[in-house]
Amino acid sequence: MTEAGRHRVVDAPLAPPAPTAGLLDVLGRRYLLKLLVRREISARYQGSFLGFIWSYINPLSQLFIFWFVFGYIIGRGTVDKYAVHVFCGLIVVHFFTETFNAGTRSIVRNKALVRKMAMPKEMFPVASMLVSLYHVGPQLVILTVVCLFCGWTPDPLGMLAFALALAIIAVLGTALALMFSAANVFFRDFASAVTILTNFVRFGVPMIYPYTLVDQRFGRFAELYLFNPIADAVLLVQRAFWVGSTDDPDATIAEHIPDDLFVYGVGALVGSVVLLGIAQLVFTRLENKIPERLS
Amino acid sequence: MTDPAAYDADTSIVVDHVSKDFTLRYHRTAKQMAVAMVKGRDISDTFSALDDVSFTVKQGESIGLMGLNGSGKSTLLKLINGVMKPDSGTVLTRGRIAGLIATGAGFHPQLTGRENVYLNAAILGMTEPETQRKFDSIVEFADIGRFLETPVGNYSSGMFARLGFAVAIHVDSDIFLADEVLAVGDRPFKRKCMEKMQEIRESGRTLVYVSHAAGSVRKMCDRVIVLEKGRVGFDGPVDEGIRYVKYDEDSTKPEDQEDDELGSDV
Ligand SMILES: Nc1ncnc2c1ncn2[C@@H]1O[C@H](COP(=O)(O)OP(=O)(O)O)[C@@H](O)[C@H]1O
Ligand SMILES: [Mg+2]
């Protein structure tokens, strides 16, 4: 059994077999990422008759509830085009909470893979973020249609604001999902805690109430409110879509949009990137024990 | 750290002073932990699954990894394929790795066979065109028929293993790990697997083959490593290794030669 021709020269370095570059490894494996994202998207509506239409029904119903309860019954809708004001917030809040919630559960949910296959585990929270980002699409379509109907026209600064808002939430959401997905392997309590935590998010952003209210009530402490990256992202989206939908955009900006919103926005992005770096460090420390804890 | 440059160019696997501990948790919930603490019992304990294991494997070598249940064979393979990292020591490998660990593939139970083939292949480093090209051949080897479109959670353990093995052998790997692949699956499939692994071996890939079936190890391997409670008990020629594992068992009963080869691999 010592046939000749069993010689094989492997042109690769001798290296540790486990992936070590964390999020950078994820960037290098875009095909796998695409498969994971596609799988999760199709899994969400598996066995459902209306399928993808739910992605439209869901935000529409929320929009209606907020408009009806707060704008109509309670009469809180003191700002012009209140429904658009709320919807701008909803998009951001949804994107964030979906990323955070699904991302936190992502590693445990994929334990069959994590237990046996060598792959960068950061893949799973990142995929959750991309799935949530994908679902921003239908909401954006609804928002755009409603805004156009209100006489909104796109402006470059507004689009920049929107892109900045998405970037903030994408990075912040990934950072939190990364940290909590690892923690959730050790104690499943984290997933439950995150669900409760995300319930509060919508009240900490100027969605149901306008930012002016915060400004009036808290005076100089309103600045602290703007240290919340999610609040900044909501305001940026409102700057992008709601402002242009109101009857007098200039007056709306002057009254409801903080002066240095973009400064806060860029600050929020930088802060989120720093948090992502910390999250990667935490993840790397916990990661070694993940496969054995899942069996 | 071990310096990769210190090894020859034909070194395929390096396991250098590797140890791996597991934490055994006796109590999982806050209530249980509180009760245990009050009663002064241990909450957790560490258990050494691998203890200072060292060996190197040359490219193209075929290793039979033997040892009793719980001796650390699967854990060692998990360290070699990078699912786990050692607590201390170094594992180095050269080239692509494919194979099956603890009989099953990393399949997602809710996905269909088809989806799992693509996902699994992607994780093992295959590109989309490469998978498409090999897809028919994979399905043919797995021979699971109509079940290709049903979730693998509904597969029998034999079908599950077949599909996993089919994907693994189609990866153009340099190292192939086979952990009790023959334990499940019927006789015709076992024979097919043996043939395939023989092919893999002849193509010059490094093979690490875990089995309790002495006959198949004898047929397949050039060297045997025996693990005993996480330590290397024996590392050397095949026949001697097989004798070493069987030292405390009643002598081999060569009643059914084929059974010995294909393994009643439990
Ligand atoms: N995730 C885990 N957590 C705790 N103990 C484990 C885990 N995986 C394996 N073990 C223990 O490590 C030992 C070695 O297991 P394994 O490598 O599967 O043995 P083998 O494959 O040789 O039968 C066993 O005693 C097993 O109980
Ligand atoms: Mg085993």
Coordinates of C-alpha atoms and ligand atoms in Angstrom, one line a residue:
Chain A
M1 CA 0.0 0.0 0.0
T2 CA 2.9 2.3 -0.7
E3 CA 1.9 3.4 -4.1
A4 CA 3.9 6.0 -5.8
G5 CA 2.1 9.2 -6.7
R6 CA 0.7 9.8 -3.2
H7 CA 2.8 12.8 -3.0
R8 CA 0.9 16.1 -2.7
V9 CA 2.5 19.4 -2.2
V10 CA 0.3 21.9 -0.4
D11 CA 1.1 25.4 -1.2
A12 CA -0.2 27.0 2.0
P13 CA 1.4 28.2 5.2
L14 CA 1.3 26.2 8.4
A15 CA -1.2 28.2 10.5
P16 CA -3.7 27.9 13.3
P17 CA -6.9 26.4 11.8
A18 CA -9.3 28.6 13.8
P19 CA -10.3 32.0 12.2
T20 CA -8.7 34.8 14.1
A21 CA -9.4 38.1 12.4
G22 CA -13.0 38.5 13.7
L23 CA -15.1 41.0 11.8
L24 CA -12.4 41.2 9.1
D25 CA -12.8 37.5 8.4
V26 CA -16.5 38.2 7.9
L27 CA -15.7 40.7 5.2
G28 CA -13.6 38.2 3.4
R29 CA -16.4 35.7 3.3
R30 CA -19.2 37.6 1.5
Y31 CA -20.6 34.6 -0.3
L32 CA -21.2 32.7 2.9
L33 CA -22.6 35.9 4.4
K34 CA -25.0 36.2 1.5
L35 CA -26.2 32.7 2.0
L36 CA -26.8 33.3 5.7
V37 CA -28.7 36.5 5.0
R38 CA -30.8 35.0 2.2
R39 CA -31.6 32.0 4.4
E40 CA -32.9 34.1 7.3
I41 CA -35.0 36.3 5.0
S42 CA -36.7 33.3 3.4
A43 CA -37.1 31.6 6.8
R44 CA -39.0 34.5 8.2
Y45 CA -41.9 34.0 6.0
Q46 CA -41.7 30.3 5.5
G47 CA -45.1 28.7 5.5
S48 CA -46.9 32.0 5.3
F49 CA -49.5 32.6 2.6
L50 CA -49.0 36.4 2.2
G51 CA -45.2 36.0 2.6
F52 CA -43.3 39.2 1.9
I53 CA -46.4 41.3 2.0
W54 CA -46.2 41.1 5.8
S55 CA -43.1 43.3 5.6
Y56 CA -45.5 46.1 4.3
I57 CA -48.5 45.3 6.5
N58 CA -46.5 45.4 9.7
P59 CA -45.1 48.9 9.5
L60 CA -48.3 50.2 7.9
S61 CA -50.3 49.0 10.9
Q62 CA -47.9 50.5 13.3
L63 CA -48.0 53.8 11.5
F64 CA -51.8 53.7 11.6
I65 CA -51.9 52.9 15.3
F66 CA -49.6 55.7 16.3
W67 CA -51.4 58.2 14.0
F68 CA -54.8 57.2 15.3
V69 CA -54.1 56.8 19.0
F70 CA -51.7 59.7 19.5
G71 CA -52.5 62.0 16.7
Y72 CA -56.2 61.6 16.7
I73 CA -57.6 60.3 20.0
I74 CA -55.2 61.8 22.5
G75 CA -54.5 64.8 20.3
R76 CA -50.8 64.8 20.9
G77 CA -50.2 65.3 17.3
T78 CA -49.2 68.9 17.7
V79 CA -46.6 68.9 14.9
D80 CA -47.4 69.1 11.3
K81 CA -47.5 65.8 9.4
Y82 CA -47.4 63.9 12.7
A83 CA -47.7 60.5 11.0
V84 CA -44.6 61.1 9.0
H85 CA -42.8 62.3 12.1
V86 CA -43.6 59.1 13.9
F87 CA -42.8 56.9 10.9
C88 CA -39.3 58.3 10.6
G89 CA -38.8 57.2 14.1
L90 CA -40.3 53.8 13.6
I91 CA -37.9 53.0 10.8
V92 CA -34.9 53.7 13.0
V93 CA -36.4 52.0 16.1
H94 CA -37.3 48.9 14.1
F95 CA -34.0 48.6 12.5
F96 CA -32.3 48.9 15.8
T97 CA -34.5 46.6 17.9
E98 CA -34.6 43.9 15.1
T99 CA -30.8 43.9 14.9
F100 CA -30.3 43.9 18.6
N101 CA -32.9 41.2 19.3
A102 CA -32.3 38.8 16.4
G103 CA -28.6 39.4 16.7
T104 CA -28.5 38.5 20.3
R105 CA -30.2 35.2 19.6
S106 CA -28.3 34.5 16.4
I107 CA -25.4 32.3 17.7
V108 CA -27.7 30.1 19.8
R109 CA -30.1 29.8 16.9
N110 CA -27.3 28.6 14.7
K111 CA -25.8 26.3 17.2
A112 CA -25.9 23.3 14.9
L113 CA -23.4 25.1 12.7
V114 CA -21.3 26.7 15.4
R115 CA -20.8 23.3 17.2
K116 CA -19.2 21.6 14.2
M117 CA -17.9 24.0 11.6
A118 CA -15.0 26.3 11.9
M119 CA -16.2 29.7 10.8
P120 CA -16.0 33.3 12.1
K121 CA -18.9 33.4 14.6
E122 CA -19.2 37.1 14.1
M123 CA -20.9 36.1 10.9
F124 CA -24.2 35.5 12.6
P125 CA -24.8 38.9 14.4
V126 CA -23.6 40.6 11.2
A127 CA -26.1 38.6 9.1
S128 CA -28.9 39.6 11.6
M129 CA -28.0 43.2 11.1
L130 CA -28.1 42.8 7.3
V131 CA -31.5 41.1 7.4
S132 CA -32.9 43.9 9.5
L133 CA -31.4 46.4 7.0
Y134 CA -33.1 44.5 4.2
H135 CA -36.4 45.0 5.9
V136 CA -35.9 48.8 6.0
G137 CA -36.5 48.6 2.3
P138 CA -40.3 48.2 2.3
Q139 CA -40.6 50.8 5.0
L140 CA -38.6 53.2 3.0
V141 CA -40.9 52.6 0.1
I142 CA -43.9 53.4 2.2
L143 CA -42.3 56.5 3.7
T144 CA -41.2 57.8 0.3
V145 CA -44.7 57.4 -1.2
V146 CA -46.3 59.2 1.8
C147 CA -43.7 62.0 1.7
L148 CA -44.0 62.5 -2.0
F149 CA -47.8 62.8 -1.5
C150 CA -47.1 65.5 1.1
G151 CA -45.1 67.5 -1.4
W152 CA -41.6 66.4 -0.3
T153 CA -38.7 66.6 -2.7
P154 CA -35.4 64.9 -2.0
D155 CA -32.5 67.1 -1.1
P156 CA -28.8 66.1 -1.0
L157 CA -28.3 67.2 2.6
G158 CA -31.4 65.2 3.6
M159 CA -30.1 62.0 1.8
L160 CA -26.8 62.5 3.6
A161 CA -28.6 62.7 6.9
F162 CA -30.5 59.5 6.0
A163 CA -27.3 57.6 5.1
L164 CA -25.6 58.8 8.3
A165 CA -28.6 57.6 10.3
L166 CA -28.5 54.1 8.8
A167 CA -24.7 53.9 9.3
I168 CA -25.1 54.8 13.0
I169 CA -27.8 52.2 13.6
A170 CA -26.0 49.5 11.6
V171 CA -22.7 50.0 13.5
L172 CA -24.4 50.4 16.9
G173 CA -26.7 47.5 16.4
T174 CA -23.9 45.2 15.2
A175 CA -21.8 46.2 18.2
L176 CA -24.5 45.4 20.7
A177 CA -25.6 42.2 18.9
L178 CA -22.0 41.0 18.8
M179 CA -21.6 41.4 22.6
F180 CA -24.9 40.0 23.6
S181 CA -24.9 37.1 21.1
A182 CA -21.8 35.8 22.9
A183 CA -23.2 36.5 26.3
N184 CA -26.5 34.8 25.4
V185 CA -24.6 31.5 24.9
F186 CA -23.7 31.5 28.5
F187 CA -26.9 32.7 30.0
R188 CA -30.0 32.7 27.8
D189 CA -31.4 35.4 30.2
F190 CA -29.6 37.9 28.0
A191 CA -32.1 37.4 25.2
S192 CA -35.0 38.1 27.5
A193 CA -33.3 41.1 29.0
V194 CA -32.6 42.6 25.6
T195 CA -36.3 42.2 24.6
I196 CA -37.3 44.2 27.6
L197 CA -34.6 46.7 27.0
T198 CA -35.6 47.3 23.4
N199 CA -39.2 48.0 24.5
F200 CA -38.0 51.2 26.1
V201 CA -36.1 52.4 23.0
R202 CA -39.1 54.0 21.4
F203 CA -39.7 56.3 24.4
G204 CA -36.1 57.6 24.4
V205 CA -36.3 59.0 20.9
P206 CA -38.2 61.9 19.5
M207 CA -40.8 59.8 17.7
I208 CA -44.1 59.9 19.6
Y209 CA -43.2 63.4 20.9
P210 CA -41.2 66.1 19.0
Y211 CA -37.7 67.0 20.0
T212 CA -38.9 70.6 20.9
L213 CA -40.7 69.0 23.9
V214 CA -37.4 67.8 25.3
D215 CA -35.8 71.1 24.6
Q216 CA -38.6 73.0 26.4
R217 CA -38.8 70.6 29.4
F218 CA -35.1 69.9 30.1
G219 CA -33.4 73.1 28.8
R220 CA -29.6 72.6 28.8
F221 CA -30.0 68.9 29.7
A222 CA -31.5 68.4 26.3
E223 CA -27.9 68.1 25.2
L224 CA -27.6 64.9 27.1
Y225 CA -30.6 63.6 25.3
L226 CA -28.6 64.0 22.1
F227 CA -25.9 61.8 23.3
N228 CA -28.2 59.0 22.6
P229 CA -27.1 57.8 19.1
I230 CA -30.6 56.4 18.4
A231 CA -32.2 59.8 19.1
D232 CA -29.7 61.4 16.7
A233 CA -30.5 58.8 14.0
V234 CA -34.2 59.5 14.4
L235 CA -33.7 63.2 14.1
L236 CA -31.5 62.7 11.0
V237 CA -34.2 60.6 9.3
Q238 CA -36.7 63.3 10.3
R239 CA -34.4 65.9 8.8
A240 CA -34.3 63.8 5.6
F241 CA -38.0 63.0 5.1
W242 CA -40.3 64.8 7.6
V243 CA -38.9 68.3 7.3
G244 CA -39.5 68.4 3.6
S245 CA -43.0 67.0 4.0
T246 CA -44.2 69.8 6.3
D247 CA -45.9 72.9 5.0
D248 CA -42.9 75.2 5.8
P249 CA -39.7 73.2 5.9
D250 CA -37.5 76.2 7.0
A251 CA -39.7 76.9 9.9
T252 CA -39.7 73.2 10.8
I253 CA -35.9 73.0 10.8
A254 CA -35.7 76.1 12.9
E255 CA -38.2 74.9 15.4
H256 CA -37.7 71.1 15.6
I257 CA -34.2 70.2 14.4
P258 CA -31.3 70.8 16.8
D259 CA -28.7 73.2 15.3
D260 CA -25.7 71.0 15.3
L261 CA -27.5 67.8 14.5
F262 CA -24.8 66.7 12.0
V263 CA -22.1 67.2 14.6
Y264 CA -24.0 65.0 17.0
G265 CA -24.7 62.5 14.2
V266 CA -21.0 62.2 13.3
G267 CA -20.2 62.0 17.0
A268 CA -22.7 59.1 17.3
L269 CA -21.1 57.3 14.4
V270 CA -17.7 57.6 15.8
G271 CA -18.9 56.5 19.3
S272 CA -20.6 53.5 17.7
V273 CA -17.4 52.5 15.8
V274 CA -15.5 52.7 19.1
L275 CA -18.2 50.5 20.7
L276 CA -17.9 48.0 17.9
G277 CA -14.2 47.8 18.6
I278 CA -14.9 47.1 22.2
A279 CA -17.5 44.6 21.3
Q280 CA -15.0 42.7 19.1
L281 CA -12.6 42.5 22.0
V282 CA -15.3 41.2 24.4
F283 CA -16.5 38.7 21.7
T284 CA -13.0 37.4 21.1
R285 CA -12.6 36.8 24.9
L286 CA -15.9 34.9 25.2
E287 CA -15.7 33.1 21.8
N288 CA -13.3 30.3 22.8
K289 CA -15.9 28.8 25.2
I290 CA -18.8 29.2 22.8
P291 CA -18.7 25.8 20.9
E292 CA -18.5 23.7 24.0
R293 CA -21.2 25.6 25.8
L294 CA -23.6 25.0 23.0
S295 CA -23.5 21.2 23.2
Chain B
M1 CA 4.0 30.0 20.7
T2 CA 5.3 27.3 18.3
D3 CA 7.1 28.7 15.4
P4 CA 5.6 27.4 12.1
A5 CA 8.9 27.9 10.4
A6 CA 10.5 25.3 12.6
Y7 CA 8.6 22.5 10.8
D8 CA 9.4 20.9 7.4
A9 CA 7.6 21.9 4.3
D10 CA 5.7 18.6 4.2
T11 CA 4.3 18.9 7.7
S12 CA 0.5 18.8 7.6
I13 CA -0.7 18.9 11.2
V14 CA 1.2 20.0 14.3
V15 CA -0.3 19.3 17.7
D16 CA 2.1 20.7 20.3
H17 CA 1.6 20.3 24.0
V18 CA -2.1 20.8 23.6
S19 CA -4.5 20.7 26.5
K20 CA -8.2 21.3 26.6
D21 CA -10.4 21.5 29.7
F22 CA -14.1 21.5 29.8
T23 CA -16.2 23.1 32.6
L24 CA -18.7 20.7 34.0
R25 CA -21.6 22.6 35.4
Y26 CA -23.7 20.8 37.8
H27 CA -26.2 23.5 38.4
R28 CA -27.5 25.8 35.7
T29 CA -30.2 28.1 37.2
A30 CA -29.9 30.7 39.9
K31 CA -32.1 28.7 42.2
Q32 CA -30.0 25.5 41.8
M33 CA -26.8 27.5 42.3
A34 CA -28.1 29.1 45.4
V35 CA -29.2 25.7 46.9
A36 CA -25.8 24.2 46.0
M37 CA -23.9 27.1 47.6
V38 CA -25.9 26.9 50.8
K39 CA -25.3 23.2 51.0
G40 CA -21.6 23.7 50.2
R41 CA -21.6 21.7 47.1
D42 CA -19.5 22.4 44.0
I43 CA -21.1 24.5 41.4
S44 CA -18.7 23.6 38.6
D45 CA -15.7 21.5 38.1
T46 CA -13.1 21.4 35.3
F47 CA -12.4 18.3 33.4
S48 CA -9.4 17.7 31.3
A49 CA -10.4 16.3 27.9
L50 CA -7.0 16.6 26.4
D51 CA -3.8 16.7 28.5
D52 CA -0.5 17.7 26.9
V53 CA -1.0 16.0 23.6
S54 CA 1.8 16.3 21.1
F55 CA 2.4 14.8 17.6
T56 CA 3.0 15.9 14.1
V57 CA 1.6 14.5 10.9
K58 CA 3.2 14.7 7.5
Q59 CA 1.3 15.5 4.3
G60 CA -0.3 12.4 2.9
E61 CA 0.0 10.4 6.1
S62 CA -3.1 8.4 7.2
I63 CA -3.6 8.3 10.9
G64 CA -5.9 6.0 12.7
L65 CA -7.1 7.7 15.9
M66 CA -8.3 5.2 18.4
G67 CA -9.3 5.1 22.0
L68 CA -12.3 4.4 24.3
N69 CA -15.4 6.5 24.3
G70 CA -14.7 9.8 26.0
S71 CA -10.9 9.5 25.5
G72 CA -10.9 12.9 23.6
K73 CA -10.8 11.8 20.0
S74 CA -13.6 14.1 18.8
T75 CA -12.3 17.0 20.9
L76 CA -8.9 16.6 19.3
L77 CA -10.5 16.7 15.8
K78 CA -12.4 19.8 16.8
L79 CA -9.1 21.5 17.7
I80 CA -7.6 20.3 14.4
N81 CA -10.4 21.7 12.3
G82 CA -10.6 24.9 14.2
V83 CA -14.0 24.7 15.8
M84 CA -12.3 25.0 19.2
K85 CA -9.1 26.5 20.3
P86 CA -6.7 24.8 22.8
D87 CA -6.5 26.2 26.3
S88 CA -2.8 25.8 26.1
G89 CA -0.4 24.6 23.4
T90 CA -0.6 25.1 19.7
V91 CA -2.4 23.5 16.8
L92 CA -1.1 24.3 13.3
T93 CA -2.5 22.9 10.0
R94 CA -1.6 23.4 6.4
G95 CA -4.2 23.8 3.7
R96 CA -7.9 23.3 3.6
I97 CA -9.7 21.0 6.0
A98 CA -12.9 19.0 5.5
G99 CA -14.5 16.1 7.1
L100 CA -17.0 14.9 9.6
I101 CA -16.8 15.3 13.4
A102 CA -18.8 13.2 15.8
T103 CA -20.6 11.4 13.0
G104 CA -22.7 14.4 11.9
A105 CA -22.1 17.4 9.7
G106 CA -22.9 20.9 10.8
F107 CA -26.3 21.0 9.2
H108 CA -29.1 23.4 10.1
P109 CA -32.1 21.2 11.0
Q110 CA -34.6 23.7 9.6
L111 CA -33.0 23.9 6.2
T112 CA -33.6 21.5 3.3
G113 CA -30.9 19.1 2.1
R114 CA -30.3 21.4 -0.9
E115 CA -29.9 24.5 1.2
N116 CA -27.6 22.7 3.6
V117 CA -25.4 21.5 0.9
Y118 CA -24.8 25.0 -0.3
L119 CA -24.3 26.4 3.2
N120 CA -22.1 23.6 4.3
A121 CA -20.0 23.9 1.1
A122 CA -19.7 27.7 1.6
I123 CA -18.5 27.2 5.2
L124 CA -15.9 24.7 4.0
G125 CA -14.7 27.4 1.6
M126 CA -16.3 26.3 -1.7
T127 CA -17.4 29.1 -4.0
E128 CA -20.8 29.2 -5.6
P129 CA -19.8 28.0 -9.1
E130 CA -17.7 25.2 -7.5
T131 CA -20.7 24.0 -5.5
Q132 CA -23.0 24.2 -8.6
R133 CA -20.5 22.2 -10.6
K134 CA -20.3 19.5 -7.9
F135 CA -23.9 19.6 -6.8
D136 CA -25.2 16.7 -8.9
S137 CA -22.3 14.5 -7.9
I138 CA -22.8 15.3 -4.2
V139 CA -26.5 14.4 -4.4
E140 CA -25.7 11.3 -6.3
F141 CA -23.3 10.1 -3.7
A142 CA -25.6 10.9 -0.8
D143 CA -28.4 9.1 -2.6
I144 CA -31.2 10.6 -0.5
G145 CA -33.6 10.9 -3.4
R146 CA -36.7 13.1 -2.9
F147 CA -35.6 14.1 0.6
L148 CA -33.3 16.7 -0.9
E149 CA -36.1 19.2 -0.6
T150 CA -37.1 18.4 2.9
P151 CA -35.6 19.8 6.1
V152 CA -32.7 17.8 7.3
G153 CA -34.2 17.7 10.8
N154 CA -36.5 15.1 9.4
Y155 CA -33.7 12.9 8.0
S156 CA -32.8 9.6 9.6
S157 CA -29.3 9.6 11.1
G158 CA -28.0 7.5 8.2
M159 CA -29.3 10.0 5.6
F160 CA -27.9 12.9 7.6
A161 CA -24.5 11.3 7.8
R162 CA -24.6 10.4 4.1
L163 CA -25.3 14.0 3.0
G164 CA -22.6 15.3 5.3
F165 CA -20.1 12.9 4.1
A166 CA -21.0 13.6 0.5
V167 CA -20.3 17.3 0.9
A168 CA -17.1 16.8 2.8
I169 CA -15.5 14.5 0.2
H170 CA -16.3 17.0 -2.6
V171 CA -14.3 19.7 -1.0
D172 CA -10.9 19.9 -2.5
S173 CA -9.2 19.6 0.9
D174 CA -5.7 18.8 1.9
I175 CA -6.7 17.3 5.2
F176 CA -9.6 15.0 5.7
L177 CA -11.1 14.2 9.1
A178 CA -13.4 11.2 9.5
D179 CA -14.8 10.8 12.9
E180 CA -16.7 7.5 13.2
V181 CA -18.3 8.1 9.8
L182 CA -19.1 4.4 9.5
A183 CA -21.0 4.3 12.8
V184 CA -24.2 5.1 11.1
G185 CA -25.2 4.2 7.6
D186 CA -25.9 0.9 6.1
R187 CA -23.6 -1.7 4.7
P188 CA -23.6 -0.5 1.0
F189 CA -22.9 3.1 2.2
K190 CA -20.1 2.0 4.4
R191 CA -18.5 0.2 1.6
K192 CA -18.8 3.3 -0.6
C193 CA -17.3 5.5 2.1
M194 CA -14.3 3.2 2.5
E195 CA -13.7 3.3 -1.2
K196 CA -13.9 7.1 -1.2
M197 CA -11.6 7.4 1.8
Q198 CA -9.1 5.1 0.1
E199 CA -9.3 7.5 -2.9
I200 CA -8.7 10.4 -0.7
R201 CA -5.7 8.7 0.8
E202 CA -4.3 7.9 -2.6
S203 CA -4.6 11.4 -3.7
G204 CA -2.0 12.4 -1.1
R205 CA -4.4 14.1 1.3
T206 CA -3.7 13.8 5.0
L207 CA -6.3 11.5 6.6
V208 CA -7.3 11.3 10.3
Y209 CA -9.6 8.4 10.7
V210 CA -11.4 7.7 14.0
S211 CA -12.7 4.2 14.3
H212 CA -13.1 1.3 16.7
A213 CA -13.0 -1.2 13.8
A214 CA -9.5 -2.6 13.8
G215 CA -9.9 -4.1 10.3
S216 CA -10.7 -0.8 8.7
V217 CA -7.9 1.0 10.5
R218 CA -5.5 -1.7 9.3
K219 CA -6.7 -1.2 5.8
M220 CA -6.7 2.5 5.8
C221 CA -3.9 3.8 8.0
D222 CA -0.1 4.0 8.1
R223 CA 0.0 4.9 11.7
V224 CA -2.1 4.7 14.8
I225 CA -2.4 7.1 17.7
V226 CA -4.3 5.9 20.8
L227 CA -5.8 8.3 23.2
E228 CA -6.3 7.3 26.8
K229 CA -8.2 9.7 29.0
G230 CA -6.9 12.6 27.0
R231 CA -3.3 11.6 26.8
V232 CA -1.4 9.9 24.0
G233 CA -1.0 6.3 25.1
F234 CA 0.5 5.0 21.9
D235 CA 1.8 6.5 18.7
G236 CA 3.4 4.1 16.2
P237 CA 2.8 1.3 13.7
V238 CA -0.7 0.2 12.9
D239 CA -0.6 -3.4 14.0
E240 CA 1.1 -2.6 17.3
G241 CA -1.4 0.2 17.9
I242 CA -4.4 -2.1 17.3
R243 CA -2.9 -4.6 19.7
Y244 CA -2.4 -1.8 22.2
V245 CA -6.1 -0.8 22.2
K246 CA -7.2 -4.3 22.5
Y247 CA -5.0 -5.2 25.4
D248 CA -7.7 -5.4 27.9
E249 CA -10.5 -6.6 25.7
D250 CA -11.1 -10.2 25.0
S251 CA -9.0 -11.1 22.0
T252 CA -10.3 -10.2 18.5
K253 CA -12.9 -12.6 17.3
P254 CA -12.2 -12.9 13.6
E255 CA -15.7 -14.5 13.1
D256 CA -16.8 -12.0 10.5
Q257 CA -13.9 -10.5 8.6
E258 CA -16.0 -7.9 6.9
D259 CA -17.7 -6.8 10.1
D260 CA -14.3 -6.1 11.5
E261 CA -13.5 -4.0 8.5
L262 CA -16.7 -2.1 8.1
G263 CA -17.0 -1.8 11.7
S264 CA -19.8 -2.3 14.1
D265 CA -18.6 1.2 14.9
V266 CA -20.2 2.3 18.1
Ligands
LIG1 N1 -18.9 20.5 25.4 C1 -18.5 19.7 26.4 N2 -18.7 20.0 27.7 C2 -18.2 19.3 28.6 N3 -17.6 18.1 28.4 C3 -17.4 17.7 27.2 C4 -17.8 18.4 26.1 N4 -17.5 17.8 24.9 C5 -16.8 16.7 25.3 N5 -16.8 16.6 26.7 C6 -16.2 15.5 27.5 O1 -14.9 15.3 27.0 C7 -14.5 14.0 27.0 C8 -14.0 13.6 25.6 O2 -15.1 13.7 24.7 P1 -14.9 13.3 23.2 O3 -13.7 14.0 22.6 O4 -16.2 13.4 22.5 O5 -14.5 11.7 23.3 P2 -14.5 10.6 22.1 O6 -14.8 11.3 20.8 O7 -13.1 10.0 22.2 O8 -15.5 9.6 22.5 C9 -15.8 13.2 27.4 O9 -15.7 12.8 28.7 C10 -16.9 14.2 27.2 O10 -17.9 14.0 28.2
MG2 MG -16.3 11.0 19.5

